[in-house]
Coordinates of C-alpha atoms in Angstrom, one line a residue:
M1 CA 108.8 99.8 83.3
S2 CA 105.1 99.2 83.3
C3 CA 102.4 101.8 83.9
I4 CA 98.8 101.8 85.0
K5 CA 96.1 104.4 84.9
V6 CA 94.6 105.8 88.0
L7 CA 91.7 108.2 88.6
F8 CA 92.6 111.0 90.9
L9 CA 89.6 112.4 92.8
A10 CA 91.3 115.0 95.0
W11 CA 88.4 115.5 97.5
G12 CA 90.7 116.8 100.2
N13 CA 91.8 119.9 98.3
P14 CA 89.1 122.4 97.5
S15 CA 91.0 123.5 94.4
F16 CA 90.5 120.0 92.9
Q17 CA 87.0 119.1 94.0
S18 CA 85.6 119.2 90.6
I19 CA 88.5 117.5 88.8
V20 CA 88.4 113.9 87.6
T21 CA 91.4 113.2 85.4
I22 CA 93.7 110.4 84.5
A23 CA 97.4 110.3 85.4
F24 CA 100.1 107.9 84.6
F25 CA 102.8 106.8 86.9
P26 CA 105.7 104.3 87.0
V27 CA 104.8 101.1 88.7
S28 CA 106.6 98.2 90.0
F29 CA 104.6 96.0 92.4
L30 CA 102.9 97.9 95.3
F31 CA 102.9 96.1 98.6
S32 CA 103.7 96.4 102.2
F33 CA 106.1 94.2 104.1
S34 CA 107.4 93.6 107.6
V35 CA 111.1 94.3 108.3
I36 CA 113.1 91.1 108.9
S37 CA 116.4 91.6 110.8
F38 CA 119.5 89.3 110.5
I39 CA 121.4 89.1 113.7
S40 CA 125.1 90.0 113.7
G41 CA 126.2 86.4 114.1
Q42 CA 124.1 85.4 111.1
M43 CA 125.5 88.3 109.1
T44 CA 129.0 87.2 110.0
D45 CA 128.2 83.7 108.8
L46 CA 127.0 85.2 105.5
I47 CA 130.3 86.9 105.0
Y48 CA 132.2 83.6 105.3
T49 CA 129.6 82.0 103.1
E50 CA 130.2 84.6 100.4
K51 CA 133.9 84.1 100.7
E52 CA 133.5 80.3 100.2
L53 CA 131.3 81.0 97.2
V54 CA 133.9 83.3 95.7
Q55 CA 136.5 80.6 96.1
S56 CA 134.1 78.1 94.4
L57 CA 133.6 80.6 91.6
K58 CA 137.3 81.0 91.1
E59 CA 137.7 77.2 90.9
Y60 CA 134.9 77.1 88.3
I61 CA 136.7 79.8 86.3
Q62 CA 139.9 77.8 86.5
A63 CA 138.1 74.7 85.3
E64 CA 136.5 76.6 82.5
E65 CA 139.9 78.2 81.5
A66 CA 141.5 74.8 81.5
K67 CA 138.7 73.4 79.4
I68 CA 139.0 76.3 76.9
A69 CA 142.8 76.0 76.8
A70 CA 142.4 72.3 75.9
V71 CA 139.8 73.0 73.3
K72 CA 142.0 75.8 71.9
S73 CA 145.0 73.6 71.8
W74 CA 143.0 71.0 69.7
A75 CA 141.6 73.8 67.5
D76 CA 145.2 75.0 66.7
K77 CA 146.4 71.5 65.9
L78 CA 143.4 70.7 63.7
D79 CA 143.6 74.1 62.0
M80 CA 147.2 73.3 60.9
L81 CA 146.1 69.9 59.7
T82 CA 143.1 71.2 57.7
Q83 CA 145.2 73.9 56.1
A84 CA 147.6 71.3 54.9
S85 CA 144.9 68.9 53.8
T86 CA 142.8 71.5 52.0
A87 CA 145.7 72.9 50.1
D88 CA 146.0 69.7 48.0
P89 CA 143.2 67.2 49.1
E90 CA 144.1 64.6 46.5
G91 CA 147.8 64.8 47.2
Y92 CA 147.2 64.7 50.9
L93 CA 145.0 61.6 50.8
A94 CA 147.5 59.9 48.4
H95 CA 149.5 59.1 51.5
P96 CA 147.9 56.1 53.2
V97 CA 148.9 57.4 56.7
N98 CA 147.1 60.7 56.1
A99 CA 144.0 58.8 55.0
Y100 CA 144.1 56.6 58.1
K101 CA 144.6 59.6 60.4
L102 CA 141.7 61.5 58.8
V103 CA 139.4 58.5 59.5
K104 CA 140.7 58.1 63.0
R105 CA 140.3 61.8 63.8
L106 CA 136.8 62.0 62.6
N107 CA 135.9 58.8 64.4
T108 CA 137.8 59.2 67.6
V109 CA 139.4 62.6 68.1
W110 CA 136.3 64.7 67.2
S111 CA 134.1 62.5 69.5
E112 CA 136.6 63.1 72.3
L113 CA 136.6 66.8 71.5
E114 CA 132.8 66.8 71.5
S115 CA 132.8 65.1 75.0
L116 CA 135.3 67.7 76.2
V117 CA 133.1 70.6 75.0
L118 CA 130.0 69.0 76.6
Q119 CA 131.8 68.8 80.0
D120 CA 130.2 71.2 82.4
P121 CA 132.7 72.5 85.0
S122 CA 129.9 74.5 86.6
D123 CA 128.4 71.5 88.4
G124 CA 130.5 71.9 91.5
F125 CA 129.8 75.7 91.7
I126 CA 126.1 75.2 91.1
S127 CA 126.0 72.4 93.8
N128 CA 127.8 74.6 96.3
I129 CA 125.6 77.6 95.8
S130 CA 122.5 75.5 96.0
V131 CA 123.5 74.2 99.4
H132 CA 124.0 77.7 100.7
R133 CA 121.0 79.3 99.0
Q134 CA 118.7 78.2 101.8
H135 CA 120.5 80.5 104.2
F136 CA 120.6 83.5 101.8
P137 CA 118.6 86.6 102.6
D138 CA 115.4 86.8 100.5
E139 CA 113.6 89.7 98.9
E140 CA 111.8 90.5 102.1
D141 CA 115.2 90.8 103.9
E142 CA 116.6 93.1 101.2
K143 CA 113.6 95.4 101.5
G144 CA 113.9 95.2 105.3
A145 CA 117.6 96.3 105.0
A146 CA 116.6 99.2 102.8
K147 CA 113.9 100.3 105.3
A148 CA 116.5 100.0 108.1
L149 CA 118.7 102.5 106.3
M150 CA 115.7 104.9 105.9
R151 CA 114.9 104.5 109.6
L152 CA 118.5 105.4 110.5
Q153 CA 118.4 108.3 108.1
D154 CA 115.3 109.7 109.9
T155 CA 116.4 109.1 113.4
Y156 CA 119.9 110.4 113.1
R157 CA 119.1 113.1 110.5
L158 CA 121.6 111.8 107.9
D159 CA 121.1 112.9 104.3
S160 CA 121.2 110.4 101.4
E161 CA 124.7 111.7 100.3
S162 CA 126.2 110.8 103.7
F163 CA 124.9 107.2 103.3
S164 CA 126.0 107.1 99.7
K165 CA 129.5 108.1 100.5
G166 CA 129.7 106.1 103.7
K167 CA 130.1 109.1 105.9
L168 CA 128.8 107.6 109.2
P169 CA 130.0 108.2 112.8
G170 CA 132.1 105.5 114.2
V171 CA 132.6 103.5 111.0
R172 CA 135.9 101.7 110.3
Y173 CA 135.3 100.6 106.8
S174 CA 134.3 102.6 103.8
A175 CA 131.1 101.5 101.9
L176 CA 129.7 103.4 98.9
L177 CA 126.3 103.2 97.4
T178 CA 126.1 103.3 93.6
V179 CA 123.5 105.0 91.4
D180 CA 121.7 101.7 91.1
D181 CA 121.9 101.1 94.9
C182 CA 120.3 104.5 95.5
F183 CA 117.7 103.9 92.8
D184 CA 116.7 100.6 94.4
M185 CA 116.5 102.3 97.8
G186 CA 114.1 104.9 96.3
K187 CA 112.1 102.2 94.5
T188 CA 111.6 100.3 97.8
A189 CA 110.2 103.4 99.3
Y190 CA 108.1 104.1 96.2
N191 CA 106.6 100.7 96.3
D192 CA 105.5 101.3 99.8
A193 CA 103.9 104.7 98.8
D194 CA 106.6 106.4 100.9
Y195 CA 107.2 109.2 98.5
Y196 CA 109.2 111.3 101.1
H197 CA 112.1 108.7 101.1
A198 CA 111.6 107.9 97.4
V199 CA 112.4 111.5 96.6
L200 CA 115.5 111.6 98.8
W201 CA 117.0 108.5 97.2
M202 CA 116.0 109.1 93.6
Q203 CA 117.4 112.6 93.9
Q204 CA 120.7 111.1 95.2
A205 CA 120.8 108.6 92.3
L206 CA 120.2 111.4 89.8
R207 CA 122.9 113.6 91.4
Q208 CA 125.4 110.7 91.0
L209 CA 124.3 110.0 87.5
D210 CA 124.6 113.6 86.5
A211 CA 128.1 113.6 87.9
G212 CA 129.1 111.0 85.4
E213 CA 128.8 107.8 87.4
E214 CA 127.9 104.7 85.2
A215 CA 124.7 102.9 86.0
I216 CA 122.4 100.2 84.7
V217 CA 119.3 102.3 85.3
S218 CA 118.6 104.9 82.7
K219 CA 118.2 108.6 83.5
V220 CA 114.7 108.5 81.9
D221 CA 113.5 105.8 84.3
L222 CA 115.0 107.6 87.2
L223 CA 113.3 110.9 86.3
D224 CA 110.1 109.0 85.8
Y225 CA 110.0 107.8 89.4
L226 CA 111.4 111.0 90.8
S227 CA 109.0 113.4 89.0
Y228 CA 106.0 111.4 90.1
S229 CA 107.2 111.1 93.7
V230 CA 107.9 114.9 93.8
Y231 CA 104.3 115.4 92.5
Q232 CA 103.0 113.3 95.3
M233 CA 104.9 115.5 97.8
G234 CA 102.9 118.4 96.4
D235 CA 105.8 120.2 94.6
L236 CA 104.2 120.8 91.1
P237 CA 106.9 123.2 89.8
R238 CA 109.7 120.7 90.5
A239 CA 107.6 117.9 89.1
I240 CA 107.1 119.9 85.9
E241 CA 110.8 120.7 85.7
L242 CA 111.8 117.0 86.1
T243 CA 109.2 115.8 83.6
R244 CA 110.5 118.4 81.0
R245 CA 114.0 116.9 81.5
M246 CA 112.5 113.5 80.8
V247 CA 110.7 114.7 77.7
A248 CA 113.9 116.3 76.4
L249 CA 115.7 113.0 76.8
D250 CA 112.9 110.9 75.3
P251 CA 110.4 112.9 73.3
T252 CA 108.5 109.7 72.4
H253 CA 107.9 108.8 76.1
E254 CA 104.1 108.7 76.2
R255 CA 103.6 108.8 80.0
A256 CA 106.1 111.8 80.3
G257 CA 104.1 113.9 77.8
G258 CA 100.8 113.0 79.4
N259 CA 102.1 113.8 82.9
L260 CA 103.6 117.0 81.8
R261 CA 100.4 118.3 80.4
Y262 CA 98.5 117.1 83.5
F263 CA 100.9 118.8 85.9
E264 CA 100.9 122.1 83.9
R265 CA 97.1 122.2 84.0
L266 CA 97.1 121.6 87.7
L267 CA 99.6 124.3 88.3
S268 CA 97.7 126.8 86.1
K269 CA 94.5 126.1 88.0
E270 CA 96.2 126.5 91.3
L271 CA 97.7 129.9 90.2
R272 CA 94.4 131.1 88.8
E273 CA 92.5 130.3 92.0
S274 CA 95.2 131.7 94.3
E275 CA 95.6 134.8 92.0
K276 CA 99.4 134.4 92.1
S277 CA 101.8 135.0 89.3
K278 CA 103.6 132.1 87.7
P279 CA 106.5 131.0 89.9
E280 CA 110.0 131.1 88.6
P281 CA 111.4 127.6 87.8
S282 CA 113.4 126.2 90.7
M283 CA 116.2 125.0 88.4
E284 CA 116.5 122.0 90.6
K285 CA 117.5 123.5 93.9
P286 CA 119.1 120.6 95.8
I287 CA 116.6 118.4 97.6
D288 CA 117.7 117.6 101.2
L289 CA 116.1 116.5 104.4
S290 CA 114.5 119.9 105.0
T291 CA 113.0 120.4 101.5
Y292 CA 109.8 118.5 102.3
E293 CA 108.1 117.9 105.6
R294 CA 108.4 114.3 106.7
P295 CA 104.9 112.8 107.0
R296 CA 103.7 112.2 110.6
D297 CA 103.1 108.6 111.6
Y298 CA 101.4 106.7 114.4
L299 CA 104.0 107.6 117.1
P300 CA 103.0 110.8 119.0
E301 CA 106.4 111.3 120.6
R302 CA 108.4 110.5 117.4
E303 CA 110.4 113.8 117.4
T304 CA 111.2 113.6 121.1
Y305 CA 112.2 109.9 120.8
E306 CA 114.5 110.5 117.9
A307 CA 116.1 113.6 119.5
L308 CA 117.0 111.5 122.5
C309 CA 118.5 108.9 120.2
R310 CA 120.7 111.6 118.8
G311 CA 121.9 112.5 122.2
E312 CA 119.8 115.6 122.5
G313 CA 118.4 114.7 125.9
V314 CA 117.5 116.6 129.0
N315 CA 120.5 118.0 130.9
L316 CA 119.9 117.6 134.6
T317 CA 120.2 120.8 136.7
P318 CA 123.1 121.0 139.1
K319 CA 120.6 120.5 142.0
R320 CA 119.2 117.3 140.5
R321 CA 122.6 116.1 139.5
S322 CA 123.7 116.5 143.1
R323 CA 121.2 113.8 144.0
L324 CA 122.9 111.2 141.8
F325 CA 125.4 109.0 143.6
C326 CA 127.6 106.0 143.1
R327 CA 128.0 103.3 145.8
Y328 CA 128.8 99.7 146.5
Q329 CA 125.6 97.6 146.6
N330 CA 125.7 94.7 149.1
G331 CA 122.0 93.7 148.7
N332 CA 121.1 94.7 152.2
R333 CA 124.0 92.6 153.5
N334 CA 123.3 89.7 151.3
P335 CA 126.0 87.0 152.0
R336 CA 126.8 86.6 148.4
L337 CA 127.5 90.4 148.1
L338 CA 129.2 91.1 151.4
L339 CA 132.7 90.1 150.2
A340 CA 132.2 91.3 146.7
P341 CA 129.7 94.1 146.6
M342 CA 128.5 95.4 143.2
M343 CA 129.3 98.9 142.1
E344 CA 126.1 100.9 141.5
E345 CA 125.6 104.3 140.1
D346 CA 122.5 106.5 139.7
E347 CA 121.5 107.2 136.1
W348 CA 118.3 109.2 136.9
D349 CA 116.7 110.6 140.0
S350 CA 113.0 110.4 139.3
P351 CA 111.9 107.8 138.4
H352 CA 115.0 106.2 139.9
I353 CA 117.1 104.3 137.4
V354 CA 120.4 102.7 138.5
R355 CA 123.2 101.0 136.7
F356 CA 125.2 98.1 138.1
L357 CA 128.8 97.9 136.9
D358 CA 130.5 94.6 136.2
A359 CA 127.1 92.9 136.4
L360 CA 128.3 90.2 133.9
S361 CA 131.8 88.9 133.2
D362 CA 133.1 88.5 129.7
A363 CA 132.9 84.7 130.0
E364 CA 129.2 84.9 131.2
M365 CA 128.3 87.2 128.3
E366 CA 129.9 84.9 125.7
K367 CA 128.2 81.9 127.2
I368 CA 124.8 83.6 127.1
K369 CA 125.3 84.6 123.5
E370 CA 126.4 81.1 122.6
L371 CA 123.3 79.6 124.2
A372 CA 121.0 82.2 122.5
K373 CA 122.3 82.1 119.0
P374 CA 120.8 78.8 117.8
R375 CA 117.5 79.8 119.5
L376 CA 117.2 83.3 118.1
A377 CA 114.0 84.2 116.2
R378 CA 112.2 87.3 115.2
A379 CA 111.4 89.2 118.5
T380 CA 107.8 89.2 119.7
V381 CA 105.7 91.5 121.8
R382 CA 102.7 90.4 124.0
D383 CA 99.4 91.4 122.4
P384 CA 97.8 93.7 125.0
K385 CA 94.3 92.3 124.3
S386 CA 94.9 88.6 124.0
G387 CA 98.2 88.2 125.9
V388 CA 99.5 86.1 122.9
L389 CA 103.1 86.7 121.7
T390 CA 103.3 88.1 118.2
T391 CA 105.7 90.0 115.9
A392 CA 105.4 93.7 115.4
N393 CA 107.1 96.2 112.9
Y394 CA 107.9 98.6 115.8
R395 CA 110.2 95.9 117.3
V396 CA 113.0 94.9 115.0
S397 CA 115.4 92.4 116.6
K398 CA 116.0 88.7 117.2
S399 CA 115.4 87.2 120.6
A400 CA 115.6 84.0 122.5
W401 CA 114.2 82.8 125.8
L402 CA 116.6 80.9 128.0
E403 CA 115.4 78.4 130.6
E404 CA 117.0 78.3 134.1
D405 CA 118.2 74.7 133.7
I406 CA 119.8 75.2 130.3
D407 CA 123.2 76.1 131.9
P408 CA 124.5 77.0 135.3
V409 CA 125.3 80.5 134.1
I410 CA 121.6 81.3 133.6
T411 CA 120.9 80.2 137.2
R412 CA 123.8 82.3 138.4
V413 CA 122.6 85.4 136.6
S414 CA 119.1 85.0 137.9
Q415 CA 120.4 84.7 141.5
R416 CA 122.5 87.8 141.0
I417 CA 119.5 89.8 139.9
E418 CA 117.6 88.6 142.9
D419 CA 120.5 89.5 145.2
L420 CA 120.9 93.0 143.7
T421 CA 117.3 94.0 143.5
G422 CA 116.0 92.3 146.6
L423 CA 113.1 91.0 144.5
T424 CA 112.3 87.3 144.0
V425 CA 112.8 86.0 140.5
D426 CA 110.7 82.8 141.1
T427 CA 107.8 84.5 139.4
A428 CA 109.9 86.4 136.8
E429 CA 109.8 85.6 133.1
L430 CA 112.7 83.7 131.5
L431 CA 115.9 85.5 130.6
Q432 CA 115.3 87.1 127.2
V433 CA 118.3 87.6 125.0
A434 CA 118.0 90.1 122.1
N435 CA 120.3 91.1 119.3
Y436 CA 119.7 94.3 117.4
G437 CA 121.7 94.5 114.2
V438 CA 122.1 97.7 112.2
G439 CA 118.7 99.5 112.1
G440 CA 117.4 97.2 114.9
Q441 CA 115.1 99.0 117.3
Y442 CA 112.1 98.8 119.7
E443 CA 110.0 101.9 119.5
P444 CA 108.5 103.6 122.6
H445 CA 106.5 101.1 124.7
Y446 CA 105.5 100.2 128.3
D447 CA 106.9 97.0 129.9
F448 CA 103.8 96.8 132.2
S449 CA 100.2 96.2 131.1
R450 CA 97.8 99.1 131.4
K451 CA 94.3 99.1 132.8
D452 CA 92.8 98.5 129.3
E453 CA 95.0 95.4 128.9
P454 CA 93.8 93.2 131.8
D455 CA 94.7 89.9 130.0
A456 CA 98.2 90.8 129.0
F457 CA 99.8 88.6 131.6
K458 CA 96.8 86.6 132.7
S459 CA 98.2 83.3 131.3
L460 CA 101.3 83.7 133.5
G461 CA 99.3 84.1 136.7
T462 CA 102.1 86.2 138.3
G463 CA 100.6 89.7 138.1
N464 CA 102.1 92.7 136.3
R465 CA 105.7 93.4 135.5
V466 CA 106.8 95.3 138.5
A467 CA 110.4 95.9 137.4
T468 CA 112.9 95.6 134.5
Y469 CA 116.5 94.5 134.7
L470 CA 118.4 95.0 131.5
N471 CA 122.0 93.6 130.9
Y472 CA 124.1 95.2 128.2
M473 CA 126.3 92.6 126.6
S474 CA 128.1 94.7 124.0
D475 CA 129.3 98.2 123.3
V476 CA 127.7 99.9 120.4
E477 CA 129.8 102.2 118.1
A478 CA 126.9 104.5 117.3
G479 CA 123.2 104.6 118.3
G480 CA 121.4 101.9 120.3
A481 CA 120.6 104.0 123.4
T482 CA 117.7 103.1 125.8
V483 CA 115.6 106.3 126.0
F484 CA 112.7 107.6 128.1
P485 CA 110.8 110.2 126.1
D486 CA 108.6 111.3 129.0
F487 CA 111.4 112.7 131.1
G488 CA 114.2 112.9 128.6
A489 CA 116.7 110.3 129.8
A490 CA 119.1 108.5 127.5
I491 CA 120.9 105.4 128.8
W492 CA 123.8 104.4 126.6
P493 CA 125.0 100.8 126.3
R494 CA 128.1 99.8 128.2
K495 CA 129.3 96.2 127.9
G496 CA 129.0 94.3 131.1
T497 CA 126.7 96.7 132.9
A498 CA 123.0 96.4 133.8
V499 CA 120.3 99.0 134.4
F500 CA 117.3 98.5 136.7
W501 CA 114.0 100.5 137.2
Y502 CA 110.5 99.9 138.6
N503 CA 107.6 99.9 136.2
L504 CA 105.0 100.1 139.0
F505 CA 104.5 102.2 142.0
R506 CA 104.3 100.5 145.4
S507 CA 100.5 100.7 145.0
G508 CA 100.6 98.5 142.0
E509 CA 99.7 101.4 139.7
G510 CA 101.7 101.7 136.5
D511 CA 104.4 104.4 136.3
Y512 CA 103.6 105.9 132.9
R513 CA 106.9 107.8 132.9
T514 CA 108.7 104.6 132.3
R515 CA 107.6 104.4 128.6
H516 CA 110.9 103.7 126.9
A517 CA 112.5 102.7 123.6
A518 CA 115.6 101.0 122.2
C519 CA 117.0 103.4 119.6
P520 CA 118.1 102.1 116.2
V521 CA 121.6 100.8 116.0
L522 CA 123.5 103.0 113.6
V523 CA 126.9 101.3 113.6
G524 CA 127.7 98.0 115.3
S525 CA 125.6 95.3 117.0
K526 CA 123.7 95.5 120.3
W527 CA 123.3 92.5 122.6
V528 CA 121.1 92.7 125.7
A529 CA 119.6 90.2 128.2
N530 CA 116.6 91.3 130.2
K531 CA 114.6 89.9 133.0
W532 CA 111.0 91.1 133.6
I533 CA 110.2 90.7 137.3
H534 CA 106.5 90.2 138.2
E535 CA 104.4 91.3 141.2
R536 CA 103.6 87.9 142.8
G537 CA 106.1 87.0 145.6
Q538 CA 107.1 90.6 146.2
E539 CA 104.5 91.4 148.9
F540 CA 107.0 91.4 151.7
R541 CA 110.0 92.4 149.6
R542 CA 108.4 95.6 148.3
P543 CA 105.4 96.4 150.5
C544 CA 102.6 98.6 149.4
G545 CA 102.9 102.4 149.9
L546 CA 100.4 104.7 151.6
T547 CA 99.5 106.6 148.4
E548 CA 98.9 105.7 144.8
V549 CA 102.2 107.1 143.6
D550 CA 104.5 106.0 146.5

């Protein structure tokens, strides 16, 4: 592990305003990255790719074993011959046949043996792995997967030990994280200056290492990262304690000794200025999710959003619940729905959110997925200023846009949306299919453009997004809800159903209550297909109201 020197000028803390000192800390490369998500179909393909590579590896091993067996057989035969020949060289060579065979062996047999040894059975395996390598996840994908686990950890309040031991809700297969896995998770967070998660995962790695689990990473290296991360979280007593452990294991560790003296000076200064007595050593009280406060980020409703994802939503009062009904929807006597009306149920009263049951058949869902899979790419969002589609770290999924004429099923689905909602889809956006793998999410956002984003949909020329129609094309074992932080609703995926809500009031003003999010998928895979319906063409289908919020 390398190290660099950094000047700490702690201007924010009055206790440190006059201090300029040098600290050492463990460094791998410090950088930021965007999270790349592999869709479930791609992940399934990778499983079969790995199986094929294992088979190729076994064939290579068999070839190597056959080669070694042949070489060993020759070695045994030649060993017997040389023992006989060296016992009495002159007597041995006195026989003309032995002389002939010696010449023959050295001229022919040893050349053949040389060719055998030089044969490389690995060519087939190397060729096979080279073909598949272009489809392998890269370093960015590995870091993205680690960040996804941390996102799930935060959202669903799962401690590192739960992940390490595979104790997740709804799982069918056990999956354990080793010491080295936990260390790599912590290092990913550390490299992103995310010391909160670095502490959680380094501590879990240390716990498993202390329990006797074997690992490649050394305890000294682990303590090096952990002690500095704990220091960055402001816990000097624990940083000192961990650094002392490191010094005890490796007294010659230059950085450990320097950091220990530095930490002890800082703690002494803090105690003098606060006039407190020296604290008792913590003796490594277990670090868990509540030990340190999770740093706040850019999302103001983070706590509410994550609580809803965990199912801690608003419970409607009996009076409000009495306003929710289920019914058969015939699209205002639409001919296509008269003989086969759609079942509809209210999910929320205000704003009104409805769910259509049996909105898509199994055959339709499979066809839509089949059409989408080869077109899936990192999901984009529309830049509110420029109107240009771009990727964003707060939306982690893969999506595809399906044209109406690509297959009759897309035309049929669009017609069904028009029949059920009473809104024209002539000015709607293309059907967007999205797949959220484990950790996939779309943080709180508005579907409509706000007043400070006048150009968001200017290029489309169809006005704002008046409504959202969202098809669920899979069940999700755990996580993956659609939540509305403003009023506390959580809509859970149910395969074959669709939910619908208006983003705009009848006046054309945005309904800011409809800010919503797609919660991270904890276990399983989430497939959705949404249609954003625009204002143009709705003038007589949804006339303006008399007030701004009608």
